Coordinates of C-alpha atoms in Angstrom, one line a residue:
Chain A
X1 CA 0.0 0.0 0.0
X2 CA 1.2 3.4 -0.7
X3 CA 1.5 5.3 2.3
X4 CA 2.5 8.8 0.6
X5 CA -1.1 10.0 -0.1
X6 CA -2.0 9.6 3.2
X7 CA 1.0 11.4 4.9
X8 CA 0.3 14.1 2.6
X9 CA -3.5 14.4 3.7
X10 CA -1.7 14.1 7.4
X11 CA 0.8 16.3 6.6
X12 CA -2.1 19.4 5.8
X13 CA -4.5 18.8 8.6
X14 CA -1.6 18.8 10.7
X15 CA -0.3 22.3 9.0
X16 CA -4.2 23.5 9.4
X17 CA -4.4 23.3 12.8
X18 CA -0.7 24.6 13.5
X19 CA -1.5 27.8 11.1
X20 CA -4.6 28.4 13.0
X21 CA -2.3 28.7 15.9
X22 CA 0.4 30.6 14.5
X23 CA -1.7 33.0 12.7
X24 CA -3.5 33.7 16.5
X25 CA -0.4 34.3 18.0
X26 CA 1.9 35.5 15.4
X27 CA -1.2 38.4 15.1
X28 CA -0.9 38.6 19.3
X29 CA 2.7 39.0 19.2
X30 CA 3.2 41.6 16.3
X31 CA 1.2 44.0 18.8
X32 CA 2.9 43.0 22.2
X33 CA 6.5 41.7 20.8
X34 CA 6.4 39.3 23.6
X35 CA 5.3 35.2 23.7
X36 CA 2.1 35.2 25.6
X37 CA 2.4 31.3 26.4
X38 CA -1.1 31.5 27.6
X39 CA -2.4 31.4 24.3
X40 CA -1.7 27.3 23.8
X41 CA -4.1 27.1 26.6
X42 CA -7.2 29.6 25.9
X43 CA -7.3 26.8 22.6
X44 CA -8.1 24.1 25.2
X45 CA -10.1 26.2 26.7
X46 CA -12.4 27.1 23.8
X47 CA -12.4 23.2 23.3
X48 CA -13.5 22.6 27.2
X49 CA -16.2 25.4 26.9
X50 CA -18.1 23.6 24.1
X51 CA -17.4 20.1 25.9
X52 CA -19.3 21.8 28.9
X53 CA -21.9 23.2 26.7
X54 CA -22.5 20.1 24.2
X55 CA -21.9 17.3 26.5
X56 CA -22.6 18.0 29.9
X57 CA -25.9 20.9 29.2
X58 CA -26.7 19.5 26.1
X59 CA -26.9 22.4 24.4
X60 CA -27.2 22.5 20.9
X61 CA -23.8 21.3 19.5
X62 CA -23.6 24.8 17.0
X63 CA -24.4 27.4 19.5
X64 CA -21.9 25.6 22.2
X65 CA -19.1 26.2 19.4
X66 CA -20.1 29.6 18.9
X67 CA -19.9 30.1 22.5
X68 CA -16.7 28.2 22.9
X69 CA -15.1 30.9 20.4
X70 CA -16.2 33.6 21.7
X71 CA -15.4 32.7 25.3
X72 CA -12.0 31.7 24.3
X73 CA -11.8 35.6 22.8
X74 CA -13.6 36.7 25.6
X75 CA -11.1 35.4 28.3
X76 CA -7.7 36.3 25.9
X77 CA -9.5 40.5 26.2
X78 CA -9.8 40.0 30.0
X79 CA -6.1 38.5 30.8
X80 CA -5.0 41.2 28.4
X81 CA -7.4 43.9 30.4
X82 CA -6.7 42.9 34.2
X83 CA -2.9 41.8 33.5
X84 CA -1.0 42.6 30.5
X85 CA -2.6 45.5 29.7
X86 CA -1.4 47.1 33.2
X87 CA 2.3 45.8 33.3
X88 CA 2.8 47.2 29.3
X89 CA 1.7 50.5 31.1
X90 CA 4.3 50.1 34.0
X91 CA 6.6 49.1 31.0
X92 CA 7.3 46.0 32.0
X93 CA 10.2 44.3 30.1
X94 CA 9.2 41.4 27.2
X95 CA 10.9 38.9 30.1
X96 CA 8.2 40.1 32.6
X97 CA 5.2 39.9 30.8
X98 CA 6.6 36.0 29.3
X99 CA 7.1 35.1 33.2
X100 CA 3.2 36.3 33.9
X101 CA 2.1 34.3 30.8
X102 CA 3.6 31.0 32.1
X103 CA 1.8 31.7 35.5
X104 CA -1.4 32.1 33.5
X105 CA -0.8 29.1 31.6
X106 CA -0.1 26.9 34.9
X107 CA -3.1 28.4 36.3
X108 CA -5.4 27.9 33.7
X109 CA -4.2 24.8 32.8
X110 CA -4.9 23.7 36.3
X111 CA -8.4 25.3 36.7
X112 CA -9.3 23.0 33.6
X113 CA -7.8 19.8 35.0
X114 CA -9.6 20.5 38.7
X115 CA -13.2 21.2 36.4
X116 CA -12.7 18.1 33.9
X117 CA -10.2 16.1 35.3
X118 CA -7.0 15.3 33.3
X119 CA -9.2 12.7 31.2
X120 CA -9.0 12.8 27.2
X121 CA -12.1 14.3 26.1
X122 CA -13.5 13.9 22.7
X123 CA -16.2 16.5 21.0
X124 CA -17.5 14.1 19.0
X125 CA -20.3 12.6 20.1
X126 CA -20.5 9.4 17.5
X127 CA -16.6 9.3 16.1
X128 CA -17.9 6.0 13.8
X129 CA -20.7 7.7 12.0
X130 CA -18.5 10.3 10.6
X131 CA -18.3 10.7 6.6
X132 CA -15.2 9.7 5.9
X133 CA -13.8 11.1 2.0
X134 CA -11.6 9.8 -0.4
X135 CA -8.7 12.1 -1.9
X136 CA -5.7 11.2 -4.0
X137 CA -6.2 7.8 -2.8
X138 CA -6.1 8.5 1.3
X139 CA -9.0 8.8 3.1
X140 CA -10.0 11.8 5.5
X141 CA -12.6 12.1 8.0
X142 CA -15.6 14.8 7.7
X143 CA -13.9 16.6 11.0
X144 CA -10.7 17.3 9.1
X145 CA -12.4 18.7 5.9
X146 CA -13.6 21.0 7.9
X147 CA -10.3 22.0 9.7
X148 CA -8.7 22.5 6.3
X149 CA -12.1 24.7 5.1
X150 CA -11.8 26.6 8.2
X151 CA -7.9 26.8 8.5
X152 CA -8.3 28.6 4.5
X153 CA -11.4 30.7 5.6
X154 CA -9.5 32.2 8.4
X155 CA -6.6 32.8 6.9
X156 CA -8.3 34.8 3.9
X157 CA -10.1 36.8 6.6
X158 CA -6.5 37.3 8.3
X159 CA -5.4 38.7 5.5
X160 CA -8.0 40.6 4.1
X161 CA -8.3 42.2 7.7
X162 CA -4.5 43.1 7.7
X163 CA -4.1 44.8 4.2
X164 CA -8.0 45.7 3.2
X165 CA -9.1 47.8 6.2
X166 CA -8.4 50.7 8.1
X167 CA -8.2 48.4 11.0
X168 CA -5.6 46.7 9.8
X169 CA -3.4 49.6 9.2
X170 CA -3.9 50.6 12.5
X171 CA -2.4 47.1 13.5
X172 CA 0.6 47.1 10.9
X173 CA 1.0 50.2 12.3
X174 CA 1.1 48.9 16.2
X175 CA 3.5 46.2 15.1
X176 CA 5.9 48.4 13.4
X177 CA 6.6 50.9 15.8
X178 CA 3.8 51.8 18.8
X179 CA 5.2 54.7 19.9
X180 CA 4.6 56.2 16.2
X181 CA 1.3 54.7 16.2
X182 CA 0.4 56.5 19.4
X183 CA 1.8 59.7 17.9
X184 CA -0.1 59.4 14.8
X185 CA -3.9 58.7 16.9
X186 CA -4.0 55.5 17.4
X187 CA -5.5 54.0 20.4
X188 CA -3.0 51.3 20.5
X189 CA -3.9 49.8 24.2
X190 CA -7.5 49.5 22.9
X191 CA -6.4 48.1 19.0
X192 CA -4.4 45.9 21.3
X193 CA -7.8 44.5 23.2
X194 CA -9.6 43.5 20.6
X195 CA -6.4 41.8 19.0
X196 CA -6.1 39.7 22.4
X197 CA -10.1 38.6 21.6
X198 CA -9.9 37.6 18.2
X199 CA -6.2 36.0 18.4
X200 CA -7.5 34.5 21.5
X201 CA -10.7 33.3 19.5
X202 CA -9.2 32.1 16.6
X203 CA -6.8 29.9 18.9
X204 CA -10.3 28.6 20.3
X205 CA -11.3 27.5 17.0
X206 CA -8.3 25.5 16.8
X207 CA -8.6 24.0 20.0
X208 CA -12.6 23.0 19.3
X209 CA -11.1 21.7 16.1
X210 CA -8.7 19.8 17.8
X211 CA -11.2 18.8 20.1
X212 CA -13.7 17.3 17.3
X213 CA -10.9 15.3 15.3
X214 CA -8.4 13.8 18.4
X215 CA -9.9 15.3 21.8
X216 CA -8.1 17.1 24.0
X217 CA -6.9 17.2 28.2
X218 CA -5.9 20.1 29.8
X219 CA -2.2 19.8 29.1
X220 CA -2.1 19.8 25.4
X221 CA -1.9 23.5 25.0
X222 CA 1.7 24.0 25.7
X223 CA 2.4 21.6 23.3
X224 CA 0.4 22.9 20.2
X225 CA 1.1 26.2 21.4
X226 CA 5.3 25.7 20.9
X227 CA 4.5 24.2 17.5
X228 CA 2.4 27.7 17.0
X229 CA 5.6 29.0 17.6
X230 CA 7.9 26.7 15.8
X231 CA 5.6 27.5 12.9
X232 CA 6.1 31.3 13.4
X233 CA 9.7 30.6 13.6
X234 CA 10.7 29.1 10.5
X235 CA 8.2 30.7 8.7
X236 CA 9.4 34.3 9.8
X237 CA 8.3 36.0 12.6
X238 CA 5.7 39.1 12.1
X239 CA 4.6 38.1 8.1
X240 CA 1.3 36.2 8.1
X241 CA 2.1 34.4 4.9
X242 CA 5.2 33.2 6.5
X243 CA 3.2 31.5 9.7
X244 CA 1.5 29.9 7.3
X245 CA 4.3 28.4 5.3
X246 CA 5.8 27.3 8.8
X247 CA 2.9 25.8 9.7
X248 CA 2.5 23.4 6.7
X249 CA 6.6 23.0 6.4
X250 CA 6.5 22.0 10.3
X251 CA 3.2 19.7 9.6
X252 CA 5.2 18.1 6.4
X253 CA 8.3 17.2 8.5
X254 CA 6.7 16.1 11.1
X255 CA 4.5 13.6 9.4
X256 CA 7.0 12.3 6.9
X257 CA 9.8 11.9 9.4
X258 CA 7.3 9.4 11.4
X259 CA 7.0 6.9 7.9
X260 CA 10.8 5.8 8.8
X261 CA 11.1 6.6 12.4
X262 CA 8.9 6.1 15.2
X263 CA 6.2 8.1 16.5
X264 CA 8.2 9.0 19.7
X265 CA 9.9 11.1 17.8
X266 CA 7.2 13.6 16.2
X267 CA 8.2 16.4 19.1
X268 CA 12.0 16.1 18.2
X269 CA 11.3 16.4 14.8
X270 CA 9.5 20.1 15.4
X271 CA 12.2 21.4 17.7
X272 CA 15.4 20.0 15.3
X273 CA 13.4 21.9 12.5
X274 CA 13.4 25.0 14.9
X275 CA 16.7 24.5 15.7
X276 CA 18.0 24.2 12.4
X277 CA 16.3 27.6 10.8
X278 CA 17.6 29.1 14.3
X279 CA 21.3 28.5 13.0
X280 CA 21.0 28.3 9.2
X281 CA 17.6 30.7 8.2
X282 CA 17.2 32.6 11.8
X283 CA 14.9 35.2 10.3
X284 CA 12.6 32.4 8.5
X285 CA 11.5 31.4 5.4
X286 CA 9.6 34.8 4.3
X287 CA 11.8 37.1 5.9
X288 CA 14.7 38.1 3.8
Chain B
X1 CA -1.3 84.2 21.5
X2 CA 0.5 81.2 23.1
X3 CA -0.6 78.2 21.8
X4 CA 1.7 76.2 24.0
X5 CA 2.9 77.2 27.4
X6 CA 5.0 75.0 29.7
X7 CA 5.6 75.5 33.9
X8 CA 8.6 74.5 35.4
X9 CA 8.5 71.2 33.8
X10 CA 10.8 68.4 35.5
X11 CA 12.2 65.3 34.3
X12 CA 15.2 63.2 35.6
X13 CA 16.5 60.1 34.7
X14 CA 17.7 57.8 37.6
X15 CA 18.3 61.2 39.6
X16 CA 19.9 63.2 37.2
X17 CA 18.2 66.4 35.9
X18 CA 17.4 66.2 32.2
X19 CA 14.6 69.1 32.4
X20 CA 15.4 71.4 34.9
X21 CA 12.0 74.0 36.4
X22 CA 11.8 74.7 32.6
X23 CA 8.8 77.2 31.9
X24 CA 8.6 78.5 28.1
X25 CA 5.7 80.0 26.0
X26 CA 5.5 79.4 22.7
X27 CA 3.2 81.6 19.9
X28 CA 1.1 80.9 17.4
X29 CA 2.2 81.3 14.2
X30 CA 6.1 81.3 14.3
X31 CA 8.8 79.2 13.6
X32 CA 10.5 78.5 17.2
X33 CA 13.9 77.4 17.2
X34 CA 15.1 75.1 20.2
X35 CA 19.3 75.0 20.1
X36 CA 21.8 74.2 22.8
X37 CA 25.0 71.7 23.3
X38 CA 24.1 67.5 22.9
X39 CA 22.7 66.2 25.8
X40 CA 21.0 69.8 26.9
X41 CA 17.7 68.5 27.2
X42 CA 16.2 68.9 23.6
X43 CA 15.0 65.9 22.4
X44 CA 14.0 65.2 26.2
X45 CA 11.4 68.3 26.2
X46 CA 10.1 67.1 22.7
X47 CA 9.2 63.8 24.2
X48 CA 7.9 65.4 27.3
X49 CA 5.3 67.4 25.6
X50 CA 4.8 64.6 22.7
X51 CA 4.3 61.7 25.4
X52 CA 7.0 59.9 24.6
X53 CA 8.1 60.3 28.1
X54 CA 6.3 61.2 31.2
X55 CA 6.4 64.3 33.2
X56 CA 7.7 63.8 36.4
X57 CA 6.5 67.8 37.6
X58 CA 5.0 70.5 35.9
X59 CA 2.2 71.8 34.0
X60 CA 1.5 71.8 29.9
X61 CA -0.9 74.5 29.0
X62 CA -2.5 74.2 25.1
X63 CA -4.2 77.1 23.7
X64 CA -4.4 78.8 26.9
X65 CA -7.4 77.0 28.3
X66 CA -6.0 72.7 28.2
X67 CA -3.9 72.2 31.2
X68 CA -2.4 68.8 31.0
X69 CA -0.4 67.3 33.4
X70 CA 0.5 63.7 32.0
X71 CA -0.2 63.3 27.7
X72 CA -0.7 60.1 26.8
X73 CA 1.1 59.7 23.2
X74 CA -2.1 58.8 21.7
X75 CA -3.9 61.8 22.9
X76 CA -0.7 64.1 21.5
X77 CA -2.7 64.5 18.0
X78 CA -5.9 65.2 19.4
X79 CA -4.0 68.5 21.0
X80 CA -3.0 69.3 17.3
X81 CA 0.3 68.1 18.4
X82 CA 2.8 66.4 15.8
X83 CA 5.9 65.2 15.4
X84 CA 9.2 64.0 13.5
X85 CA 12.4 62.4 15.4
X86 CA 16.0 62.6 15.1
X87 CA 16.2 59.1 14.1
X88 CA 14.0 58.5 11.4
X89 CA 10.9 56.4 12.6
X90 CA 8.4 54.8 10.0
X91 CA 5.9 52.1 9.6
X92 CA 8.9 50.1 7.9
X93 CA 6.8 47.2 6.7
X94 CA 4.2 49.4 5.1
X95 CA 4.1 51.4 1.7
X96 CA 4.9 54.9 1.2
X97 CA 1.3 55.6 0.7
X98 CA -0.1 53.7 3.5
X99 CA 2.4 55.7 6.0
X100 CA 0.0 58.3 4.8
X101 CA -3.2 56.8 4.7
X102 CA -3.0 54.9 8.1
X103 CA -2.8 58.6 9.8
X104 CA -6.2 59.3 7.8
X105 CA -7.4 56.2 9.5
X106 CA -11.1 56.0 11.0
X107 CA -10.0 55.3 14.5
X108 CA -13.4 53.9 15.3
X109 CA -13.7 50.3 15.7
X110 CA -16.3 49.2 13.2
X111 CA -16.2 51.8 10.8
X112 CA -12.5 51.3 10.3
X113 CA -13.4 47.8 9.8
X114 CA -15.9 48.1 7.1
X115 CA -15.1 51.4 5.6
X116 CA -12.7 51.9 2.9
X117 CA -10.0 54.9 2.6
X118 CA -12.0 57.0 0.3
X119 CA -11.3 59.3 -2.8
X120 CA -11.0 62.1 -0.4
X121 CA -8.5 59.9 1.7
X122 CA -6.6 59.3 -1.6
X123 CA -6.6 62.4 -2.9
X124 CA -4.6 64.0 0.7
X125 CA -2.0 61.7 0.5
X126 CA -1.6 62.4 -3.0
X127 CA -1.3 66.3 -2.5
X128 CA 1.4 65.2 0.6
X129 CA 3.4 62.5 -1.1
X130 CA 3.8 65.1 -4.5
X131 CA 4.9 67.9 -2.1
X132 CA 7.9 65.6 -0.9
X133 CA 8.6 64.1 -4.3
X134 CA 7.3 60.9 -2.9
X135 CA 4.6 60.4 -5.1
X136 CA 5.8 57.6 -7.6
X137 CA 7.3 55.7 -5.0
X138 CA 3.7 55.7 -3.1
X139 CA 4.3 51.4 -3.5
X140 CA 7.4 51.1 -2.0
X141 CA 8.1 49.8 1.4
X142 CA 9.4 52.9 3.5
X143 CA 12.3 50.3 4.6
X144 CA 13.6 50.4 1.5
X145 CA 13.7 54.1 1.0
X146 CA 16.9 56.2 0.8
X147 CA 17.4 58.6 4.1
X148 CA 16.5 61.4 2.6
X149 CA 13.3 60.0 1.6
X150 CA 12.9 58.6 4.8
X151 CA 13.5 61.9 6.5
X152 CA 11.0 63.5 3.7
X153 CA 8.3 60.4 4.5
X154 CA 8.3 61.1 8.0
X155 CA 7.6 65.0 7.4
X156 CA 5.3 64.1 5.1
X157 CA 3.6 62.0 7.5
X158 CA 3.5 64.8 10.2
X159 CA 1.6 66.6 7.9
X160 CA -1.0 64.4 7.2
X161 CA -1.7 64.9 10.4
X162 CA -3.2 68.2 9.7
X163 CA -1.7 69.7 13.4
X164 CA -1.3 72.8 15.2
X165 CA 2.2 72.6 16.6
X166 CA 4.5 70.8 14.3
X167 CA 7.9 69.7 16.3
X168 CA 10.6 68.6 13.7
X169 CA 13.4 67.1 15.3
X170 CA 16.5 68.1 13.3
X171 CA 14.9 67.8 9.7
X172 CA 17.4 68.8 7.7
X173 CA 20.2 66.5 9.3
X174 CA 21.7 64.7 6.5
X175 CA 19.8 65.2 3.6
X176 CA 20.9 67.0 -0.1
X177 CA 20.6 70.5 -0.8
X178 CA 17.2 69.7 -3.0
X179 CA 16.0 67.6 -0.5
X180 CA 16.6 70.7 2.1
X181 CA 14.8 73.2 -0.3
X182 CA 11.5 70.9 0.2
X183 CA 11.7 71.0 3.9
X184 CA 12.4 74.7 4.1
X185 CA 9.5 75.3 1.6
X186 CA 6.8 72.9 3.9
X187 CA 7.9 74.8 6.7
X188 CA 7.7 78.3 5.5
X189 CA 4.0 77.0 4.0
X190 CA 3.4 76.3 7.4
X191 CA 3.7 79.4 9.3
X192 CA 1.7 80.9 6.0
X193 CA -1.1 79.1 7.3
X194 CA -0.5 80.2 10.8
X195 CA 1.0 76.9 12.3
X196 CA 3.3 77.1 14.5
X197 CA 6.7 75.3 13.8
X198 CA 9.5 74.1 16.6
X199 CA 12.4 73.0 15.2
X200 CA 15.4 71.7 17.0
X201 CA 18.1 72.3 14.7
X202 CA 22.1 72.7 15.1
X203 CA 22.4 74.3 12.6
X204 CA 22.2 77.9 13.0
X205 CA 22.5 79.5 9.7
X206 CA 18.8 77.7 9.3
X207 CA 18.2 78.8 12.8
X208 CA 19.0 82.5 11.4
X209 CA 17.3 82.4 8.3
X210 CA 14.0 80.8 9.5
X211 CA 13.2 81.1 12.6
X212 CA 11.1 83.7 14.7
X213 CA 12.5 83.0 18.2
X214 CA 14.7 80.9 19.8
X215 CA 15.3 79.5 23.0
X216 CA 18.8 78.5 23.7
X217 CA 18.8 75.3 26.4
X218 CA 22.0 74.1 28.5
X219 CA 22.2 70.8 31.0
X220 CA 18.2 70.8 31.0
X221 CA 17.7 74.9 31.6
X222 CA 16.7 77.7 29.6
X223 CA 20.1 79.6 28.9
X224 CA 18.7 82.0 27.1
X225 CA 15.5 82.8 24.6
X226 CA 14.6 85.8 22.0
X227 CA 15.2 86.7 18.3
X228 CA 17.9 84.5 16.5
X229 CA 20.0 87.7 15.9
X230 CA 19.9 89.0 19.4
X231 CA 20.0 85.6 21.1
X232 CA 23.1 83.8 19.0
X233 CA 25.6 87.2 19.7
X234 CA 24.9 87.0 23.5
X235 CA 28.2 85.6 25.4
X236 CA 26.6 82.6 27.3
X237 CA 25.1 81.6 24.4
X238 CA 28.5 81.6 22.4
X239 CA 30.7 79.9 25.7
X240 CA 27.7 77.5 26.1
X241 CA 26.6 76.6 22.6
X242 CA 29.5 77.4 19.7
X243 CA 32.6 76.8 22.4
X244 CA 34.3 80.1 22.0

């Protein structure tokens, strides 16, 4: 059997669900220029909410996503409001605001393991009577057709936002230089905000994705949050295109290096890639 | 009138005075020349009254009536306050025309999500960009402008911003005689339409030639203030400022 069609398939869900995160915090960290390593986790979270919602209220399954995303936005606007926010105005060094991230992360992380236990948690309520499709002669299920849909839509709205509207000036502007952007008007703490909610809910959309196609436990964040970064990394930090490259070139890697080696050694795989652009390509793939 | 008056305003860094009790008033309509040795306090009182950095005593009085004691930088522009820096600062990854536009930018959430820089928008940063000979390189990123272009780019910028109190921080520094002829021309136009112009400048044959008023600063203090031609022959000014 020919295993290469199916790696491939692999190989681009994988790269969907890592540019979703490095989009969210690639946008997050053009603003703030510092790695909010909370952001791994407000995924899981957006994946917990519509757990809570679907499974345990049995709500209806599309209004518990919607409120997953916007609850994983919503609670990305309030760390940024009641913490971040507060220590950028204190000017807090980049190494300060990283060291409150982590303690966010940890704390979060072990809100959600207190509320639902560190059990795997699947969204999908009947995994077996998924569609499953046939493509270049590997087979996907209905769950990751719709990561890859949703993993295109966003990114066109990314960039549309970013270079079609005035609002996306304003955050170019921001991550250029925020000083300037102050001095020309801009409200940066406020553009800020409302980056925080829809980075933060675009990272929920990932984690629900997640949650629908492999489940997800409350420590997972840290880990598809690094290869967020990883993705970012070799892509080029601060283009959009690049995270997206990253993303897919980290998913490729990844998958293909597991048809001759084993599975142990997916992780390794992400960080030797990191480590290797680090030495040879430091400013990424898009950045010249 | 003063359109900008400041009381014994006070900054120090880690102890050391870089604004000494400074109190100066500044009028409408001139071109108001700030001199004095590197490391007087210059640049420090432009970032003071720009927001850049924060007052640690004193008052800032616009237009007679606004007293402020702590600007936020974002704020700055709604006192009809602009600004240029010593060092070149642009939106590097964006085109010359967007440095424009994004100052034209609706600053309200959902309209500057949905609306589109208009004709109107367009035709401003047209006018600007042409005026500084930046026109035809409107799709260029500013990073890879020349200097002078740069330097131009950021004056044109400071324009859009359709101010009051325009504070150029050394804008001729380093730029060709053509390129100087632009910037003396925008700022001339300037006062014509009764803005009022503060440049920091060393050098003071454009200090004679264009400006109004001067006030001459030293380690943070006002040394000494009043017409270029009265103010440059004055001793302390000459021991303080020129060495001799």
């Amino acid at each position: 059997m020919n295993v290469i069609p199916q790696l491939i398939l692999n190989s681009i869900i994988a790269g969907s669900i890592y540019s979703l995160i490095a989009i969210s915090f690639s946008l997050i960290y053009n603003v703030t220029k510092f790695f909010n390593l909370a952001h791994g986790v407000l995924a899981i979270i957006g994946g917990y909410t519509v757990f809570y919602f679907a499974q345990i209220l049995n709500w209806n399954i599309y209004i518990a996503i919607t409120f997953g995303i916007v609850f994983a936005g919503f609670i990305g606007l309030i760390l940024d409001k009641i913490i971040y926010l507060p220590l950028r105005r204190r000017k807090a060094s980049n190494m300060i605001l990283l060291v409150a991230s982590l303690g966010i992360m940890t704390a979060l992380q072990a809100l959600l393991s207190i509320l639902f236990t560190n059990e795997f948690r699947t969204l999908s309520r009947n995994i077996n009577e998924q569609k499953i499709f046939q493509l270049l002669n590997g087979s996907l299920t209905q769950t990751q057709v719709i990561i890859i849909f949703v993993a295109i839509l966003i990114t066109i709205f990314i960039v549309l936002l970013l270079f079609k509207t005035q609002f996306g000036k304003a955050i170019r502007a921001i991550s250029d230089d925020d000083e300037v952007a102050k001095i020309v008007g801009i409200n940066t703490d406020k553009i800020i905000s409302y980056v925080f909610f829809l980075g933060s809910a675009i990272a929920g959309i990932a984690g629900i994705l997640m949650g629908f196609d492999i489940g997800i436990e409350p420590t997972m964040g840290l880990n598809l949050l690094l290869k967020g970064i990883v993705a970012v990394i070799i892509g080029g930090i601060g283009n959009v295109y690049g995270s997206v490259l990253g993303a897919f070139v980290l998913g490729f890697a990844e998958n293909f290096s597991m048809w001759k080696i084993a599975g142990e050694w997916k992780d390794a795989v992400a960080f030797i890639l990191l480590i290797i652009f680090l030495l040879f390509k430091p400013r990424g793939i898009m950045n010249k | 009138m003063i359109i900008l008056e400041i009381k014994n305003l006070i900054k120090k860094f880690e102890g050391i005075y870089a604004v000494n009790n400074l109190s100066l008033q500044f009028r409408k309509g001139q071109i108001i020349g700030i001199i004095g040795p590197n490391g007087s306090g210059k640049t420090t009182l432009i970032n003071l009254l720009t927001g850049i950095l924060e007052i640690d005593s004193g008052e800032v009085i616009i237009n007679e009536g606004i007293t402020i004691s702590k600007i936020q930088p974002y704020q700055v522009s709604f006192f009809g306050l602009t600004r240029t820096f010593q060092n070149v600062r642009l939106f590097e990854q964006m085109s010359v025309l967007d440095n424009i536009l994004v100052v034209l930018t609706e600053r309200n959430i959902f309209a500057s999500l949905f609306e589109r820089h208009s004709e109107y928008h367009y035709k401003i940063a047209k006018d600007i960009l042409q005026k500084v000979n930046l026109w035809e390189k409107r799709n260029q990123l500013a990073l890879n402008l020349s200097y002078g272009q740069r330097k131009l780019l950021e004056i044109a910028r400071a324009l859009a911003m359709k101010a009051e109190i325009y504070f150029f921080d050394e804008p001729f520094a380093g730029l060709f005689a053509a390129m100087r002829e632009v910037v003396f021309e925008i700022i001339q136009e300037l006062k014509q339409n009764g803005k009022t112009i503060v440049l920091v400048e060393h050098d003071i044959g454009l200090i004679r030639n264009l400006c109004d008023y001067v006030f001459v600063m030293d380690e943070g203090k006002l040394l000494a203030e009043g017409k270029p031609e009265e103010v440059l022959e004055k001793r302390e000014v000459i021991e303080a400022y020129l060495g001799e």
